[in-house]
Coordinates of C-alpha atoms in Angstrom, one line a residue:
Chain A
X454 CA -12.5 56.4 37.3
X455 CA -11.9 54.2 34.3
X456 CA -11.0 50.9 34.7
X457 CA -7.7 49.9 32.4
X458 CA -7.5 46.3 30.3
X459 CA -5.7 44.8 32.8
X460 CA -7.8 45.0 35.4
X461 CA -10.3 43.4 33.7
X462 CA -8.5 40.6 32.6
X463 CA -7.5 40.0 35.9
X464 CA -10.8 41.0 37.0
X465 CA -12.4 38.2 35.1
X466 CA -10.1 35.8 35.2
X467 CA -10.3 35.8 39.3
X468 CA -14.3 35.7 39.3
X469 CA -14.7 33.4 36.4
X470 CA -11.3 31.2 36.2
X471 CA -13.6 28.0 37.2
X472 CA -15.6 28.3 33.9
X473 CA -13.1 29.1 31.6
X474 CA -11.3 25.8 33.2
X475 CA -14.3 23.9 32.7
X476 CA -15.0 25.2 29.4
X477 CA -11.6 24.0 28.5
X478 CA -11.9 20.7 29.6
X479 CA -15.2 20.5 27.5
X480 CA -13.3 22.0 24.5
X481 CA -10.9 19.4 24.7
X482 CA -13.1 16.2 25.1
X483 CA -15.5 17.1 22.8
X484 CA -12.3 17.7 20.4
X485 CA -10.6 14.6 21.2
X486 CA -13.5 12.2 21.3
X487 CA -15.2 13.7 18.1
X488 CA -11.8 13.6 16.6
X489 CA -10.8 10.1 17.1
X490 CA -13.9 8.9 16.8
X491 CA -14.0 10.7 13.0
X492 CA -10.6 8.6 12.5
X493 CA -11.7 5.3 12.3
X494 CA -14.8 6.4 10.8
X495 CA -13.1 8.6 8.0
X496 CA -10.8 5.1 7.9
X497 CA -13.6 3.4 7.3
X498 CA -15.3 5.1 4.3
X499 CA -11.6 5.5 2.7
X500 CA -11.5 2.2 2.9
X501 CA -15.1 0.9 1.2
X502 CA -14.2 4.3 -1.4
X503 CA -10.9 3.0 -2.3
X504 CA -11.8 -0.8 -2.4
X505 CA -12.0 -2.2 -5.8
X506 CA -15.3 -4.3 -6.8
X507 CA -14.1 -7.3 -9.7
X508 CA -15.6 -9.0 -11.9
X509 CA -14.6 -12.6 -10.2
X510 CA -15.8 -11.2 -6.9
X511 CA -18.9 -12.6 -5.4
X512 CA -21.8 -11.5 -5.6
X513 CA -22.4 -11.0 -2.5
X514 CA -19.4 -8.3 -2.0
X515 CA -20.5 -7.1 -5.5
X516 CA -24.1 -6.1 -4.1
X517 CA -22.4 -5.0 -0.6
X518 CA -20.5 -2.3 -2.1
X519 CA -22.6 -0.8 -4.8
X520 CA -25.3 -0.5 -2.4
X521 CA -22.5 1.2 0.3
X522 CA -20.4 3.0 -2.4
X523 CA -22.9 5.7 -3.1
X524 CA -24.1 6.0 -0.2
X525 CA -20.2 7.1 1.3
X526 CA -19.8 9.7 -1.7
X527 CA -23.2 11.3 -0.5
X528 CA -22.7 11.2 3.2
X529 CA -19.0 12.8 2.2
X530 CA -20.4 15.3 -0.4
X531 CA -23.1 16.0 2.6
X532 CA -20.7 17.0 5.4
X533 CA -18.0 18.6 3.3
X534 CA -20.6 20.8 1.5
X535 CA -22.5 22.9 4.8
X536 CA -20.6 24.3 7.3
X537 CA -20.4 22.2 11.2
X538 CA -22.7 24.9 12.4
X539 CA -25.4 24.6 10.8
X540 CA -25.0 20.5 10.7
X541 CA -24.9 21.0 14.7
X542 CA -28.0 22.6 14.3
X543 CA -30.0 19.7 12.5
X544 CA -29.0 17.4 13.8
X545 CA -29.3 18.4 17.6
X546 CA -33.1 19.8 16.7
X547 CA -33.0 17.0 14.3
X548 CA -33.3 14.4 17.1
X549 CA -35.2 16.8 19.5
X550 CA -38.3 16.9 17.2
X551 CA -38.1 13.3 16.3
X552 CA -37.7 12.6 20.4
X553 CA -34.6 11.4 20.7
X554 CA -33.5 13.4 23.7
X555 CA -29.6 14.2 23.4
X556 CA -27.5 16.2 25.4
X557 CA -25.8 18.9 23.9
X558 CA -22.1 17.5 24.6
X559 CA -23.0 13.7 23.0
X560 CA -24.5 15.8 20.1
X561 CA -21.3 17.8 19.3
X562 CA -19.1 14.6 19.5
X563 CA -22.0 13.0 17.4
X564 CA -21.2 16.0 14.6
X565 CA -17.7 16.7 15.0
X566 CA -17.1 13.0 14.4
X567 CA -19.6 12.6 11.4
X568 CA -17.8 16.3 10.3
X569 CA -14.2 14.8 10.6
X570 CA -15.1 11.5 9.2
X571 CA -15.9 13.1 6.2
X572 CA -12.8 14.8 5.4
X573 CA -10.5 11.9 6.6
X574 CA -12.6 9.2 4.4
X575 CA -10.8 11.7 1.6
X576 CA -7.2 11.8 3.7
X577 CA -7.3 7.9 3.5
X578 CA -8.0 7.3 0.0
X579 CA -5.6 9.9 -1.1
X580 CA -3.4 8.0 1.3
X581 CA -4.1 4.4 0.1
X582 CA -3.7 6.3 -3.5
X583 CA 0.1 6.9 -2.5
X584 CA 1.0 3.9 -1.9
X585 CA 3.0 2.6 -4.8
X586 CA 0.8 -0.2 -6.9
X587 CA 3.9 -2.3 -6.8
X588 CA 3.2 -3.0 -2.7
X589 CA -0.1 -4.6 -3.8
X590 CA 1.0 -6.2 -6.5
X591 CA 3.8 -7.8 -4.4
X592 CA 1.3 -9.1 -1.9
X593 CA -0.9 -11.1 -4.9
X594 CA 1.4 -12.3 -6.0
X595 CA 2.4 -14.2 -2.8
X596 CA -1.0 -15.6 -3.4
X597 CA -2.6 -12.5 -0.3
X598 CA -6.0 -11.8 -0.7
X599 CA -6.7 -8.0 -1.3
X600 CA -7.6 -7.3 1.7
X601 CA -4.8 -9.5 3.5
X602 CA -2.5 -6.7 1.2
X603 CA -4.6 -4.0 1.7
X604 CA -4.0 -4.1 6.0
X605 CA -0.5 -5.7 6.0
X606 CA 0.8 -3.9 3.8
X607 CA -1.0 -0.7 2.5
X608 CA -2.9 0.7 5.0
X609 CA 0.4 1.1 7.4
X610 CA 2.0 3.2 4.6
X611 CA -0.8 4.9 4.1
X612 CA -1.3 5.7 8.0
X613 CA 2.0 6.6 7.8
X614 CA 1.7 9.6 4.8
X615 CA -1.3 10.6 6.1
X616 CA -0.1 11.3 9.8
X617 CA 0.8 15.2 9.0
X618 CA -3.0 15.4 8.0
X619 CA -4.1 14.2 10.8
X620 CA -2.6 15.7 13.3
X621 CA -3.6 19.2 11.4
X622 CA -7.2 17.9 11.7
X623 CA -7.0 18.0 14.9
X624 CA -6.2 21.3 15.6
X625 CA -8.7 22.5 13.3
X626 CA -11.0 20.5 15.2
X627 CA -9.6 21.9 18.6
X628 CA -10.9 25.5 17.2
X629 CA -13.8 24.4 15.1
X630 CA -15.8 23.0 18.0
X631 CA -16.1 27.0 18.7
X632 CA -18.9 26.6 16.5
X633 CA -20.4 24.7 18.5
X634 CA -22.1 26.9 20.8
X635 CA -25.1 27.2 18.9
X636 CA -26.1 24.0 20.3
X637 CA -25.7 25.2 23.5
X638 CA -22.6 23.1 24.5
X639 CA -20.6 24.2 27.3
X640 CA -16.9 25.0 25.8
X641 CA -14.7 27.6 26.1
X642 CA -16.3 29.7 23.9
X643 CA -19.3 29.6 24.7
X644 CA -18.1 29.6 28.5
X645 CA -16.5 33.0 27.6
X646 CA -19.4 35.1 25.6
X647 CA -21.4 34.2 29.3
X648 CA -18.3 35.7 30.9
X649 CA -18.3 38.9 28.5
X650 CA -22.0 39.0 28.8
X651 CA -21.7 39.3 32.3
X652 CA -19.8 41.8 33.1
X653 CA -20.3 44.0 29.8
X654 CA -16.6 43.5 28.7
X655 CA -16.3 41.7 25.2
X656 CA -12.5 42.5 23.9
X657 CA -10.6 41.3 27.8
X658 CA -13.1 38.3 27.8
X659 CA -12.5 37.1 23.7
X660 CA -8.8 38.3 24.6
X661 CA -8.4 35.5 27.5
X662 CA -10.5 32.9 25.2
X663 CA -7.9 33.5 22.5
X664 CA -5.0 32.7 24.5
X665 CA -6.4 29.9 25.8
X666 CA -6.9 28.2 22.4
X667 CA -3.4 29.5 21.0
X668 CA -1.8 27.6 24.6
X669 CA -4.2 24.5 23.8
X670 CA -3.0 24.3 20.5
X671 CA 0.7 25.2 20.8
X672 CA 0.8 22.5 23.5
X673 CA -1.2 20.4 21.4
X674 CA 1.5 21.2 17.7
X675 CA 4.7 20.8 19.9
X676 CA 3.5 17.3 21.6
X677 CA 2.3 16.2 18.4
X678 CA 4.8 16.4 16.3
X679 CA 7.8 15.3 19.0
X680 CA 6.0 12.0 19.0
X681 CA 6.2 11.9 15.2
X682 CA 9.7 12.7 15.3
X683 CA 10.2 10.1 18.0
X684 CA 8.0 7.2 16.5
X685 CA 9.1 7.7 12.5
X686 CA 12.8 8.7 13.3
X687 CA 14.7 6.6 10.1
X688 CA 16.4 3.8 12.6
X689 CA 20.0 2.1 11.9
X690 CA 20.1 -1.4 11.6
X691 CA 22.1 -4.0 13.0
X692 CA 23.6 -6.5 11.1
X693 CA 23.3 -9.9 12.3
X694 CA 26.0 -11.0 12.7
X695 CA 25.5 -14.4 13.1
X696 CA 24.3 -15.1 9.5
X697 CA 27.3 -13.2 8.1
X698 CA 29.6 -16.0 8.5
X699 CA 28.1 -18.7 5.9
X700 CA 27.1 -16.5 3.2
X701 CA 27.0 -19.3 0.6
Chain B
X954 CA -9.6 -29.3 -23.1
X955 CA -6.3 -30.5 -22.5
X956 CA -4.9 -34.0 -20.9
X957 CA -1.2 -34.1 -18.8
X958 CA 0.2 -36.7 -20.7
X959 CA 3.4 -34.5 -21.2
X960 CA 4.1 -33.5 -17.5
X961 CA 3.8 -29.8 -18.4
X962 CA 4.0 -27.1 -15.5
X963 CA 2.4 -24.6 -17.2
X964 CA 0.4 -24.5 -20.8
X965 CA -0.4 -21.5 -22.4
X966 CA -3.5 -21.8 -24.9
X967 CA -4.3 -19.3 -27.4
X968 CA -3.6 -16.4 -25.0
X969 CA -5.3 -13.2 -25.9
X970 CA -4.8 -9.8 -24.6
X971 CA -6.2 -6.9 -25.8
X972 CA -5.9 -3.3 -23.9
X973 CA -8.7 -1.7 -25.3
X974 CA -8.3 -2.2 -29.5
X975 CA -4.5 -2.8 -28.8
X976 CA -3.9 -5.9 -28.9
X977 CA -0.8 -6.6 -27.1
X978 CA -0.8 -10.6 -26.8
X979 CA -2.0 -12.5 -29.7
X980 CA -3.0 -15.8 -29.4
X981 CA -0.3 -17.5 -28.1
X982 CA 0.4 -21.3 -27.4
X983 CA 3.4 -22.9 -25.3
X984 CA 4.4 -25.0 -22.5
X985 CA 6.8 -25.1 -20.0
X986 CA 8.5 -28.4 -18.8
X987 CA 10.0 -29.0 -15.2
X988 CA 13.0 -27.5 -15.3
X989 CA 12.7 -25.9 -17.6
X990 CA 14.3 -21.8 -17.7
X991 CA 13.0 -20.2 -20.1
X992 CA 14.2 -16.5 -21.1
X993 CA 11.6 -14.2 -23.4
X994 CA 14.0 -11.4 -24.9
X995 CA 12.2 -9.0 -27.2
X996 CA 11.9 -5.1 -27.9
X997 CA 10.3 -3.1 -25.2
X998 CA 6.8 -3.2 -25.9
X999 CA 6.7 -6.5 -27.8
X1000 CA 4.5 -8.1 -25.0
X1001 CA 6.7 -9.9 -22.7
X1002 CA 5.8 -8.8 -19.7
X1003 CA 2.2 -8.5 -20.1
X1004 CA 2.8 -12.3 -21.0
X1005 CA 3.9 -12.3 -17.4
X1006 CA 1.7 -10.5 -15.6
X1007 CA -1.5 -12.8 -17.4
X1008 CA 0.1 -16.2 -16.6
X1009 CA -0.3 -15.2 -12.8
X1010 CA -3.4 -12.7 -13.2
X1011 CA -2.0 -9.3 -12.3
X1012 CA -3.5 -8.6 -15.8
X1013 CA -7.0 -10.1 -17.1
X1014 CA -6.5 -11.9 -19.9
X1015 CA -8.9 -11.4 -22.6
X1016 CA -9.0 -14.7 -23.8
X1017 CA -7.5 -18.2 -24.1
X1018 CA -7.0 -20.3 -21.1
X1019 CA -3.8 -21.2 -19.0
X1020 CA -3.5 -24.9 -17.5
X1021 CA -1.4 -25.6 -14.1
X1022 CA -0.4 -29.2 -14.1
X1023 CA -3.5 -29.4 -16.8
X1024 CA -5.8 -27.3 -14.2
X1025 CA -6.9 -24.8 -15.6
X1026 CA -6.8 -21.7 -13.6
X1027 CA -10.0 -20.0 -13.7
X1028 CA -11.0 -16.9 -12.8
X1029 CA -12.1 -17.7 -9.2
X1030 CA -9.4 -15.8 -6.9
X1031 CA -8.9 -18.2 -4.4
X1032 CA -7.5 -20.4 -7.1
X1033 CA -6.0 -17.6 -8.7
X1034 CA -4.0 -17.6 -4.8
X1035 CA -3.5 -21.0 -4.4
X1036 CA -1.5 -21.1 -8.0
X1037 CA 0.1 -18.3 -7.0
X1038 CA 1.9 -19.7 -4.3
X1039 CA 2.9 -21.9 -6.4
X1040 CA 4.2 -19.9 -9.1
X1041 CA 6.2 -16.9 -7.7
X1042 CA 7.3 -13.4 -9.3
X1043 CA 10.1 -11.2 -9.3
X1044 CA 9.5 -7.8 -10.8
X1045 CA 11.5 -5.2 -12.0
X1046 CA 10.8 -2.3 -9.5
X1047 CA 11.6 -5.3 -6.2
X1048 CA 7.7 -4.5 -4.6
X1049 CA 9.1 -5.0 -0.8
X1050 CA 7.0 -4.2 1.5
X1051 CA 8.2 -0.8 2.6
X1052 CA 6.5 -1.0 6.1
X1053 CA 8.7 -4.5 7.0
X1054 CA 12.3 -5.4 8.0
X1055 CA 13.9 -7.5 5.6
X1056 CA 13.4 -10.5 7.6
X1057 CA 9.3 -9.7 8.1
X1058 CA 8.9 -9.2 4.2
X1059 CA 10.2 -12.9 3.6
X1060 CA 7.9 -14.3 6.6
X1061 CA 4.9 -12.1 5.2
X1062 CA 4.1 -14.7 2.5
X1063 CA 4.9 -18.2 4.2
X1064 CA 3.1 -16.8 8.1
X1065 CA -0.1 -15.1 6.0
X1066 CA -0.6 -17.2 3.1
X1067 CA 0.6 -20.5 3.8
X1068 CA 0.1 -20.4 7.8
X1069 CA 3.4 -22.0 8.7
X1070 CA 4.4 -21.5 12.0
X1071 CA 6.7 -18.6 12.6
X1072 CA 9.7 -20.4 13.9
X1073 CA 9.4 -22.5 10.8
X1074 CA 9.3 -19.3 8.6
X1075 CA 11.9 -17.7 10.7
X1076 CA 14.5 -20.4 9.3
X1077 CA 12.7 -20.5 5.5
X1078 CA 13.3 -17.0 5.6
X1079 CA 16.8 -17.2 6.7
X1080 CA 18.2 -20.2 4.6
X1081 CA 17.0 -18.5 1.2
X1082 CA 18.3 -15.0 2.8
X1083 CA 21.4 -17.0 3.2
X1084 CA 21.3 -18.7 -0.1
X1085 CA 21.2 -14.8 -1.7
X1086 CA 23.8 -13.5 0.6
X1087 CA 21.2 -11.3 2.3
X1088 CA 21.3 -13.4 5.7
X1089 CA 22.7 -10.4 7.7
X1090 CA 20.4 -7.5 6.8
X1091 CA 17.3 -9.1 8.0
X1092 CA 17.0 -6.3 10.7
X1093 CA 17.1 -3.5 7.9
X1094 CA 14.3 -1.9 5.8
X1095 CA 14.2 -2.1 2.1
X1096 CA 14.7 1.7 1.7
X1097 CA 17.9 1.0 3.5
X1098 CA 18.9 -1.8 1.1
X1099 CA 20.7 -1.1 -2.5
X1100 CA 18.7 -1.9 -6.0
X1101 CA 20.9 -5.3 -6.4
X1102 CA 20.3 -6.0 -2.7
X1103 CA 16.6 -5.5 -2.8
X1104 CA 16.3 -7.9 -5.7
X1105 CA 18.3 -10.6 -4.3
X1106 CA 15.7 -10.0 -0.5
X1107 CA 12.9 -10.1 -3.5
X1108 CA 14.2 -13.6 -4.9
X1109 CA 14.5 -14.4 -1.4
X1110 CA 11.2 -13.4 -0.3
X1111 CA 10.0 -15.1 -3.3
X1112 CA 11.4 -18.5 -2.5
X1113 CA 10.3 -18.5 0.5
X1114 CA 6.9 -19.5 -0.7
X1115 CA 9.2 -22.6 -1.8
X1116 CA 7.3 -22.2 -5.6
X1117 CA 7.3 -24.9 -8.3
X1118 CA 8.4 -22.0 -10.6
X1119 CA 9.1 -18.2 -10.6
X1120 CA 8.5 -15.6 -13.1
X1121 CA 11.1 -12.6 -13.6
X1122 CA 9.6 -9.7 -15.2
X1123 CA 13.0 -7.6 -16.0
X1124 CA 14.5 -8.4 -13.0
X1125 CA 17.8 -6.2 -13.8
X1126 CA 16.2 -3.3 -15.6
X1127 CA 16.0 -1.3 -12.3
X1128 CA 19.7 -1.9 -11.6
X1129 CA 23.1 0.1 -11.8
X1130 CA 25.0 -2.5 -14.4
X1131 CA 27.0 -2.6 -11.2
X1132 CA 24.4 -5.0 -9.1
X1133 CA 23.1 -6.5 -12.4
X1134 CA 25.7 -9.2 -11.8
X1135 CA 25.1 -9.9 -8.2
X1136 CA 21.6 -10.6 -9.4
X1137 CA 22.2 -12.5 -12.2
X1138 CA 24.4 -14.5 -10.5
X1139 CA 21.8 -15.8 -8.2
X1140 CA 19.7 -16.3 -10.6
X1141 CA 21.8 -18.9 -12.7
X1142 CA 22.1 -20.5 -9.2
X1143 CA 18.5 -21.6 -9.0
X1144 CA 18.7 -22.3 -12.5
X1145 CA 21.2 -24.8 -12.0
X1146 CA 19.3 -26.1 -8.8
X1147 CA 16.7 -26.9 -11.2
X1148 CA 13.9 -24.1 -10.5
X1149 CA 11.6 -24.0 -13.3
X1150 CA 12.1 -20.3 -14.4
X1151 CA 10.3 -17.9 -17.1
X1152 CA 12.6 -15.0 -17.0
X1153 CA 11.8 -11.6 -19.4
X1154 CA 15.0 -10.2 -19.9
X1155 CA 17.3 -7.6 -21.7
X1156 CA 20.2 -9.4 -20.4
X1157 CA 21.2 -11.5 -24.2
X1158 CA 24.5 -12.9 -22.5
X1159 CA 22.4 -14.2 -19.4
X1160 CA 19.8 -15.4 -22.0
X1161 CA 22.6 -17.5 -24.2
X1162 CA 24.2 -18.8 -21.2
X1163 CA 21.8 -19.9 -18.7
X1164 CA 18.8 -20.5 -20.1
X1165 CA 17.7 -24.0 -21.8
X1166 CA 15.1 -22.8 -24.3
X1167 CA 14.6 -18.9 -25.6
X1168 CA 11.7 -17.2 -26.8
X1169 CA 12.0 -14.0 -29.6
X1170 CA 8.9 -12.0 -29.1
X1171 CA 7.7 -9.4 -31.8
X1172 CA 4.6 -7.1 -31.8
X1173 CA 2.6 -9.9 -29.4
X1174 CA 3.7 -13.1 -31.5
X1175 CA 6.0 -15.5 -30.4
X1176 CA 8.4 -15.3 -33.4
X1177 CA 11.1 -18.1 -32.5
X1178 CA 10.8 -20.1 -29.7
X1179 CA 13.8 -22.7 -29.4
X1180 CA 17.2 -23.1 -28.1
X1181 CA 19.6 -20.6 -26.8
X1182 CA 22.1 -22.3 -29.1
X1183 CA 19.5 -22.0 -32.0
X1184 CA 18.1 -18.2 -31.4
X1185 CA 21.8 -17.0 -31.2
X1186 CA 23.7 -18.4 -33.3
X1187 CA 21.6 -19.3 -36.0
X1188 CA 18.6 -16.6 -35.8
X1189 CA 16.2 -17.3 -38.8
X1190 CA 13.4 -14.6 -38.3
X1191 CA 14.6 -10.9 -40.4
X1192 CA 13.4 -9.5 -37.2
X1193 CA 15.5 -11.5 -34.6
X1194 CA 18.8 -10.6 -36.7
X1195 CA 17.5 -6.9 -36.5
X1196 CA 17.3 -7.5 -32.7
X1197 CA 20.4 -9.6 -31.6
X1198 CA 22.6 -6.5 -33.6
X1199 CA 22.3 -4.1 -31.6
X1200 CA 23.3 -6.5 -28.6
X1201 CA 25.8 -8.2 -30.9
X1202 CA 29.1 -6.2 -29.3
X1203 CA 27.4 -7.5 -25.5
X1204 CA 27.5 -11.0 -26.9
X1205 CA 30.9 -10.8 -28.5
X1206 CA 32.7 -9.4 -25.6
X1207 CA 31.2 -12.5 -23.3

């Protein structure tokens, strides 16, 4: 007698629940780690992209950054122009052949970090770029250094414009470290074609791997974006009171 | 090469400033005494703000060389800091700090820069708040704040920095003729406190009545420099007359 859809779903999910579990658990460090890990990298290169080099600087910082400059604009060029699976795949073998020995789980966070840096070291500048000129202008000339400007006063504004970005990096990193699995990392994708290989049933296995990642990242939009609401929610003021009296 | 024997704040030398083949600033020479407040009036792009923006180095000057108390200030930026916490500017479009309260945008300067304590900055920032009639919003953000209010926190914040001498670049352009008074008003205030003041303004009334010494400026030249009394009353350049006209209704009315 044939089997119907549902048994197998149930089926699967009873012999192989522990995996998917685990699977998701991998899923989500890798994504979390590689992710936050690609912020302050990504923060990083926006930052030494969208720092300018003047004449009256030394020389010093003159030599620092055009040495560095060109060196961000390839490293970003290189990991926005190939796809994460086939960076995942040079540089895990990468380091293999040249005997570094790396599990597959550091290697993913290694390349979903590298992979996410990228992209944000373009989020930042295009979120320093926002910020109005005025702001630094303001700082100079209050006698602040540019940098002094740059992470009083810019970079919280920028943070702040680019927060919508970032949390949608996020969740495309949550589904992107699917790709993964050529490496050999253990995450719910990979978990579930062993589960559909198994047992011979492809469509109920991908079926219970898609929900999962749809809960993950419906969880993941909805939590998100209440504690934007909550931390950027335009406050009333108070006025003081006390300094009303004695205007003059 | 210059000597102090005058007591000037500031001495402008044969200021150049050229962007690209346009030269917008052309060789100018002045000086500004203690005390001195000193309004630039002029059509929009005659220069005066870029006159401005190279006395404290928001612009590169292309050449000539501008004295501080007969120091000249070079090109080396923490000099170019140093003097500018001693000479202050206002601009048109405020430049708060978006990301700070009121009260943090007028400590940001004098807990950064000059490393005062904060409960020293605390009450700088509070008595000049007070002395613009700002004192109570110190808890609100500028995007909360009206044009004429973020002006007067901007003065404020300025001041704060307790400056030798401030620079307004159109401080009132920005504003609903509503707040321009409010402004203005504070203004002539530190004016009469005796704040050495450069001031680039469209404001002709504010210009014959407060300041002590006017400057005309036409396609980069200073064309009349001299008395309120003198520039208003008895304009000699063709193209000062052809200027004060089309204020001359503003200036009768007041």
């Amino acid at each position: 007698m044939e089997k119907g859809f549902m048994y197998w779903i149930v089926y699967i999910l009873q012999q192989y629940w522990p995996y998917f579990i685990k699977g998701m658990f991998v899923t989500l460090w890798i994504s979390i780690l590689g992710t936050c890990l690609g912020y302050v990298l990504g923060f990083l290169l926006g930052l030494v992209q969208s720092t300018p080099v003047a004449k009256e600087d030394g020389l010093g910082k003159k030599i620092f950054y055009k040495i560095i400059k060109p060196f961000c604009a390839i490293f970003i060029g290189v990991f926005r122009g190939t796809p994460m699976m086939v960076q995942a795949m040079v540089i895990y073998y990468g380091l293999k052949t040249s005997g570094v020995n790396i599990s597959p789980f550091a290697a993913s966070i290694v390349v979903l970090t590298l992979n996410t840096g990228a992209y944000m070291a373009e989020t930042v500048r295009g979120g320093i770029i926002s910020v109005d000129k005025g702001q630094l202008e303001g700082g100079f000339a209050m006698g602040m250094s540019h940098t002094l400007t740059m992470f009083t006063v810019v970079l919280p504004q920028a943070f702040r414009n680019i927060i919508p970005e970032m949390v949608n990096m996020f969740l495309t990193n949550l589904k992107m470290t699917s790709e993964l699995n050529v490496i050999g990392v253990a995450e719910l994708y990979f978990t579930t074609k062993t589960a559909a290989g198994t047992y011979y049933r492809y469509f109920e296995s991908y079926i219970i791997c898609a929900i999962i990642y749809l809960i993950l990242c419906t969880i993941f939009t909805k939590a998100l974006s209440t504690i934007e609401k909550k931390a950027f929610a335009p406050k009333d003021y108070e006025l003081a009171v006390e300094y009303s009296s004695t205007a003059e | 090469m210059t000597e102090n024997k005058n007591n000037d704040v500031l001495k402008v030398e044969h200021l150049v400033k050229s962007f690209g083949t346009h030269e917008v600033l052309k060789d100018l020479d002045f000086s500004i005494k203690p005390k001195e407040v000193v309004c630039i009036i002029g059509s929009s792009g005659s220069g005066k703000s870029t006159l401005l923006r190279c006395i404290n180095g928001l612009e590169t000057k292309t050449g000539g060389s501008i004295y501080y108390h007969g120091n000249k200030i070079g090109s080396n930026l923490r000099e170019l800091n140093k003097f500018r916490t001693q000479v202050g500017m206002v601009f048109q479009s405020f430049n708060l700090f978006n990301n700070m309260t009121v009260l943090q945008n007028c400590m940001s300067g004098t807990t950064k820069v000059l490393k005062i304590k904060k409960e020293e900055a605390k009450f700088l920032a509070i008595k000049y708040l007070r002395q613009v009639g700002m004192a109570p919003y110190i808890n609100a953000h500028p995007a909360q704040l009206s044009g004429g209010q973020k002006q007067r926190v901007a003065i404020a914040r300025a001041l704060t920095m307790q400056p030798e001498m401030l620079l307004f670049d159109e401080p009132t352009s920005a504003l609903d003729p509503e707040m321009v008074g409010e402004v203005l008003a504070v203004m002539k205030e530190l004016a009469q406190n005796g704040l050495t003041m450069m001031i680039v303004t469209h404001e002709m009334t504010f210009a014959r009545d407060v300041s002590t010494r006017t400057m005309f400026m036409d396609n980069g030249y200073i064309v009349e420099d001299d008395t309120p009394q003198n520039i208003f009353h008895h304009p000699i350049n063709p193209r000062m007359k052809e200027f004060l006209k089309r204020y001359i209704d503003d200036l009768d009315k007041n």
